[in-house]
């Protein structure tokens, strides 16, 4: 019974995690803007999840939990990389616009 409940909770966590990250990724790709995102918070999320993955590998190397940790890290890395890319790209474009306005 305990294993079934644990698996159900882990399944709900995984589904909610994908649901939570997907809109952010879609917004980044559609708007090509990351002005309102904090790189510091995404780095913090990455460190936290990397530590959790380390804990899982040391304490209970279950392939399902490892997959979920890696999926989480993949979403975090994707959002972080897109944030960096679009923040740099947007700033670069705004400098060009200002230069031509003079």
mmCIF file with all atom_site columns, C-alpha atoms in Angstrom:
data_model
loop_
_atom_site.group_PDB
_atom_site.id
_atom_site.type_symbol
_atom_site.label_atom_id
_atom_site.label_alt_id
_atom_site.label_comp_id
_atom_site.label_asym_id
_atom_site.label_entity_id
_atom_site.label_seq_id
_atom_site.pdbx_PDB_ins_code
_atom_site.Cartn_x
_atom_site.Cartn_y
_atom_site.Cartn_z
_atom_site.occupancy
_atom_site.B_iso_or_equiv
_atom_site.pdbx_formal_charge
_atom_site.auth_seq_id
_atom_site.auth_comp_id
_atom_site.auth_asym_id
_atom_site.auth_atom_id
_atom_site.pdbx_PDB_model_num
ATOM 1   C CA . UNK A 1 1   ? 0.000  0.000  0.000   1.00 0.00 ? 1   UNK A CA 1
ATOM 2   C CA . UNK A 1 2   ? 2.807  2.423  0.910   1.00 0.00 ? 2   UNK A CA 1
ATOM 3   C CA . UNK A 1 3   ? 4.561  1.758  -2.399  1.00 0.00 ? 3   UNK A CA 1
ATOM 4   C CA . UNK A 1 4   ? 1.360  2.380  -4.354  1.00 0.00 ? 4   UNK A CA 1
ATOM 5   C CA . UNK A 1 5   ? 0.753  5.705  -2.623  1.00 0.00 ? 5   UNK A CA 1
ATOM 6   C CA . UNK A 1 6   ? 4.389  6.726  -3.123  1.00 0.00 ? 6   UNK A CA 1
ATOM 7   C CA . UNK A 1 7   ? 4.181  5.868  -6.841  1.00 0.00 ? 7   UNK A CA 1
ATOM 8   C CA . UNK A 1 8   ? 0.911  7.792  -7.195  1.00 0.00 ? 8   UNK A CA 1
ATOM 9   C CA . UNK A 1 9   ? 2.411  10.865 -5.512  1.00 0.00 ? 9   UNK A CA 1
ATOM 10  C CA . UNK A 1 10  ? 5.497  10.666 -7.714  1.00 0.00 ? 10  UNK A CA 1
ATOM 11  C CA . UNK A 1 11  ? 3.298  10.366 -10.807 1.00 0.00 ? 11  UNK A CA 1
ATOM 12  C CA . UNK A 1 12  ? 1.261  13.424 -9.834  1.00 0.00 ? 12  UNK A CA 1
ATOM 13  C CA . UNK A 1 13  ? 4.485  15.343 -9.161  1.00 0.00 ? 13  UNK A CA 1
ATOM 14  C CA . UNK A 1 14  ? 5.844  14.440 -12.599 1.00 0.00 ? 14  UNK A CA 1
ATOM 15  C CA . UNK A 1 15  ? 2.688  15.459 -14.446 1.00 0.00 ? 15  UNK A CA 1
ATOM 16  C CA . UNK A 1 16  ? 2.415  18.745 -12.542 1.00 0.00 ? 16  UNK A CA 1
ATOM 17  C CA . UNK A 1 17  ? 6.076  19.462 -13.165 1.00 0.00 ? 17  UNK A CA 1
ATOM 18  C CA . UNK A 1 18  ? 5.662  19.103 -16.923 1.00 0.00 ? 18  UNK A CA 1
ATOM 19  C CA . UNK A 1 19  ? 2.492  21.195 -16.798 1.00 0.00 ? 19  UNK A CA 1
ATOM 20  C CA . UNK A 1 20  ? 4.312  23.900 -14.814 1.00 0.00 ? 20  UNK A CA 1
ATOM 21  C CA . UNK A 1 21  ? 7.325  24.234 -17.129 1.00 0.00 ? 21  UNK A CA 1
ATOM 22  C CA . UNK A 1 22  ? 5.531  23.900 -20.468 1.00 0.00 ? 22  UNK A CA 1
ATOM 23  C CA . UNK A 1 23  ? 3.772  27.309 -20.464 1.00 0.00 ? 23  UNK A CA 1
ATOM 24  C CA . UNK A 1 24  ? 7.050  29.058 -19.624 1.00 0.00 ? 24  UNK A CA 1
ATOM 25  C CA . UNK A 1 25  ? 8.846  27.348 -22.490 1.00 0.00 ? 25  UNK A CA 1
ATOM 26  C CA . UNK A 1 26  ? 6.002  28.114 -24.895 1.00 0.00 ? 26  UNK A CA 1
ATOM 27  C CA . UNK A 1 27  ? 5.960  31.777 -23.814 1.00 0.00 ? 27  UNK A CA 1
ATOM 28  C CA . UNK A 1 28  ? 9.709  32.092 -24.307 1.00 0.00 ? 28  UNK A CA 1
ATOM 29  C CA . UNK A 1 29  ? 9.561  30.553 -27.760 1.00 0.00 ? 29  UNK A CA 1
ATOM 30  C CA . UNK A 1 30  ? 6.520  32.583 -28.903 1.00 0.00 ? 30  UNK A CA 1
ATOM 31  C CA . UNK A 1 31  ? 7.497  35.996 -27.566 1.00 0.00 ? 31  UNK A CA 1
ATOM 32  C CA . UNK A 1 32  ? 11.256 35.530 -27.976 1.00 0.00 ? 32  UNK A CA 1
ATOM 33  C CA . UNK A 1 33  ? 11.567 37.676 -24.879 1.00 0.00 ? 33  UNK A CA 1
ATOM 34  C CA . UNK A 1 34  ? 12.831 36.849 -21.392 1.00 0.00 ? 34  UNK A CA 1
ATOM 35  C CA . UNK A 1 35  ? 12.810 40.305 -19.876 1.00 0.00 ? 35  UNK A CA 1
ATOM 36  C CA . UNK A 1 36  ? 10.719 39.295 -16.869 1.00 0.00 ? 36  UNK A CA 1
ATOM 37  C CA . UNK A 1 37  ? 12.668 36.130 -15.980 1.00 0.00 ? 37  UNK A CA 1
ATOM 38  C CA . UNK A 1 38  ? 15.393 35.908 -13.351 1.00 0.00 ? 38  UNK A CA 1
ATOM 39  C CA . UNK A 1 39  ? 18.485 33.890 -14.269 1.00 0.00 ? 39  UNK A CA 1
ATOM 40  C CA . UNK A 1 40  ? 19.406 33.740 -10.579 1.00 0.00 ? 40  UNK A CA 1
ATOM 41  C CA . UNK A 1 41  ? 16.201 31.942 -9.708  1.00 0.00 ? 41  UNK A CA 1
ATOM 42  C CA . UNK A 1 42  ? 16.696 29.415 -12.521 1.00 0.00 ? 42  UNK A CA 1
ATOM 43  C CA . UNK A 1 43  ? 20.278 28.755 -11.383 1.00 0.00 ? 43  UNK A CA 1
ATOM 44  C CA . UNK A 1 44  ? 18.944 28.222 -7.859  1.00 0.00 ? 44  UNK A CA 1
ATOM 45  C CA . UNK A 1 45  ? 16.345 25.754 -9.187  1.00 0.00 ? 45  UNK A CA 1
ATOM 46  C CA . UNK A 1 46  ? 19.097 23.935 -11.093 1.00 0.00 ? 46  UNK A CA 1
ATOM 47  C CA . UNK A 1 47  ? 21.342 23.638 -8.016  1.00 0.00 ? 47  UNK A CA 1
ATOM 48  C CA . UNK A 1 48  ? 18.423 22.454 -5.877  1.00 0.00 ? 48  UNK A CA 1
ATOM 49  C CA . UNK A 1 49  ? 17.396 19.787 -8.374  1.00 0.00 ? 49  UNK A CA 1
ATOM 50  C CA . UNK A 1 50  ? 21.003 18.699 -8.970  1.00 0.00 ? 50  UNK A CA 1
ATOM 51  C CA . UNK A 1 51  ? 21.357 18.217 -5.199  1.00 0.00 ? 51  UNK A CA 1
ATOM 52  C CA . UNK A 1 52  ? 18.114 16.245 -5.154  1.00 0.00 ? 52  UNK A CA 1
ATOM 53  C CA . UNK A 1 53  ? 19.409 14.066 -7.986  1.00 0.00 ? 53  UNK A CA 1
ATOM 54  C CA . UNK A 1 54  ? 22.610 13.478 -5.989  1.00 0.00 ? 54  UNK A CA 1
ATOM 55  C CA . UNK A 1 55  ? 20.511 12.479 -2.978  1.00 0.00 ? 55  UNK A CA 1
ATOM 56  C CA . UNK A 1 56  ? 18.431 10.084 -5.075  1.00 0.00 ? 56  UNK A CA 1
ATOM 57  C CA . UNK A 1 57  ? 21.533 8.484  -6.591  1.00 0.00 ? 57  UNK A CA 1
ATOM 58  C CA . UNK A 1 58  ? 23.075 7.983  -3.147  1.00 0.00 ? 58  UNK A CA 1
ATOM 59  C CA . UNK A 1 59  ? 20.000 6.875  -1.193  1.00 0.00 ? 59  UNK A CA 1
ATOM 60  C CA . UNK A 1 60  ? 17.634 5.104  -3.533  1.00 0.00 ? 60  UNK A CA 1
ATOM 61  C CA . UNK A 1 61  ? 18.851 4.772  -7.098  1.00 0.00 ? 61  UNK A CA 1
ATOM 62  C CA . UNK A 1 62  ? 15.417 4.007  -8.546  1.00 0.00 ? 62  UNK A CA 1
ATOM 63  C CA . UNK A 1 63  ? 15.391 4.469  -12.330 1.00 0.00 ? 63  UNK A CA 1
ATOM 64  C CA . UNK A 1 64  ? 11.960 6.129  -12.273 1.00 0.00 ? 64  UNK A CA 1
ATOM 65  C CA . UNK A 1 65  ? 12.990 8.795  -9.771  1.00 0.00 ? 65  UNK A CA 1
ATOM 66  C CA . UNK A 1 66  ? 16.298 9.350  -11.583 1.00 0.00 ? 66  UNK A CA 1
ATOM 67  C CA . UNK A 1 67  ? 14.377 9.861  -14.840 1.00 0.00 ? 67  UNK A CA 1
ATOM 68  C CA . UNK A 1 68  ? 12.090 12.399 -13.178 1.00 0.00 ? 68  UNK A CA 1
ATOM 69  C CA . UNK A 1 69  ? 15.073 14.294 -11.759 1.00 0.00 ? 69  UNK A CA 1
ATOM 70  C CA . UNK A 1 70  ? 16.742 14.344 -15.169 1.00 0.00 ? 70  UNK A CA 1
ATOM 71  C CA . UNK A 1 71  ? 13.497 15.490 -16.816 1.00 0.00 ? 71  UNK A CA 1
ATOM 72  C CA . UNK A 1 72  ? 13.246 18.311 -14.285 1.00 0.00 ? 72  UNK A CA 1
ATOM 73  C CA . UNK A 1 73  ? 16.855 19.330 -14.919 1.00 0.00 ? 73  UNK A CA 1
ATOM 74  C CA . UNK A 1 74  ? 16.258 19.257 -18.690 1.00 0.00 ? 74  UNK A CA 1
ATOM 75  C CA . UNK A 1 75  ? 13.320 21.672 -18.334 1.00 0.00 ? 75  UNK A CA 1
ATOM 76  C CA . UNK A 1 76  ? 15.320 23.966 -16.065 1.00 0.00 ? 76  UNK A CA 1
ATOM 77  C CA . UNK A 1 77  ? 18.306 23.996 -18.429 1.00 0.00 ? 77  UNK A CA 1
ATOM 78  C CA . UNK A 1 78  ? 16.004 24.674 -21.399 1.00 0.00 ? 78  UNK A CA 1
ATOM 79  C CA . UNK A 1 79  ? 14.309 27.626 -19.720 1.00 0.00 ? 79  UNK A CA 1
ATOM 80  C CA . UNK A 1 80  ? 17.636 28.987 -18.463 1.00 0.00 ? 80  UNK A CA 1
ATOM 81  C CA . UNK A 1 81  ? 19.337 28.754 -21.863 1.00 0.00 ? 81  UNK A CA 1
ATOM 82  C CA . UNK A 1 82  ? 16.380 30.368 -23.645 1.00 0.00 ? 82  UNK A CA 1
ATOM 83  C CA . UNK A 1 83  ? 16.295 33.095 -20.994 1.00 0.00 ? 83  UNK A CA 1
ATOM 84  C CA . UNK A 1 84  ? 19.976 33.897 -21.483 1.00 0.00 ? 84  UNK A CA 1
ATOM 85  C CA . UNK A 1 85  ? 19.642 33.780 -25.265 1.00 0.00 ? 85  UNK A CA 1
ATOM 86  C CA . UNK A 1 86  ? 16.590 36.032 -25.468 1.00 0.00 ? 86  UNK A CA 1
ATOM 87  C CA . UNK A 1 87  ? 17.823 38.484 -22.836 1.00 0.00 ? 87  UNK A CA 1
ATOM 88  C CA . UNK A 1 88  ? 21.093 38.943 -24.739 1.00 0.00 ? 88  UNK A CA 1
ATOM 89  C CA . UNK A 1 89  ? 19.362 39.014 -28.112 1.00 0.00 ? 89  UNK A CA 1
ATOM 90  C CA . UNK A 1 90  ? 16.768 41.578 -26.986 1.00 0.00 ? 90  UNK A CA 1
ATOM 91  C CA . UNK A 1 91  ? 19.395 43.864 -25.459 1.00 0.00 ? 91  UNK A CA 1
ATOM 92  C CA . UNK A 1 92  ? 21.492 43.636 -28.609 1.00 0.00 ? 92  UNK A CA 1
ATOM 93  C CA . UNK A 1 93  ? 18.521 44.585 -30.805 1.00 0.00 ? 93  UNK A CA 1
ATOM 94  C CA . UNK A 1 94  ? 17.568 47.534 -28.585 1.00 0.00 ? 94  UNK A CA 1
ATOM 95  C CA . UNK A 1 95  ? 21.091 48.961 -28.893 1.00 0.00 ? 95  UNK A CA 1
ATOM 96  C CA . UNK A 1 96  ? 20.846 48.789 -32.675 1.00 0.00 ? 96  UNK A CA 1
ATOM 97  C CA . UNK A 1 97  ? 17.492 50.575 -32.630 1.00 0.00 ? 97  UNK A CA 1
ATOM 98  C CA . UNK A 1 98  ? 18.794 53.350 -30.382 1.00 0.00 ? 98  UNK A CA 1
ATOM 99  C CA . UNK A 1 99  ? 21.862 53.790 -32.555 1.00 0.00 ? 99  UNK A CA 1
ATOM 100 C CA . UNK A 1 100 ? 19.757 54.287 -35.701 1.00 0.00 ? 100 UNK A CA 1
ATOM 101 C CA . UNK A 1 101 ? 17.405 56.768 -34.004 1.00 0.00 ? 101 UNK A CA 1
ATOM 102 C CA . UNK A 1 102 ? 20.158 59.343 -33.491 1.00 0.00 ? 102 UNK A CA 1
#
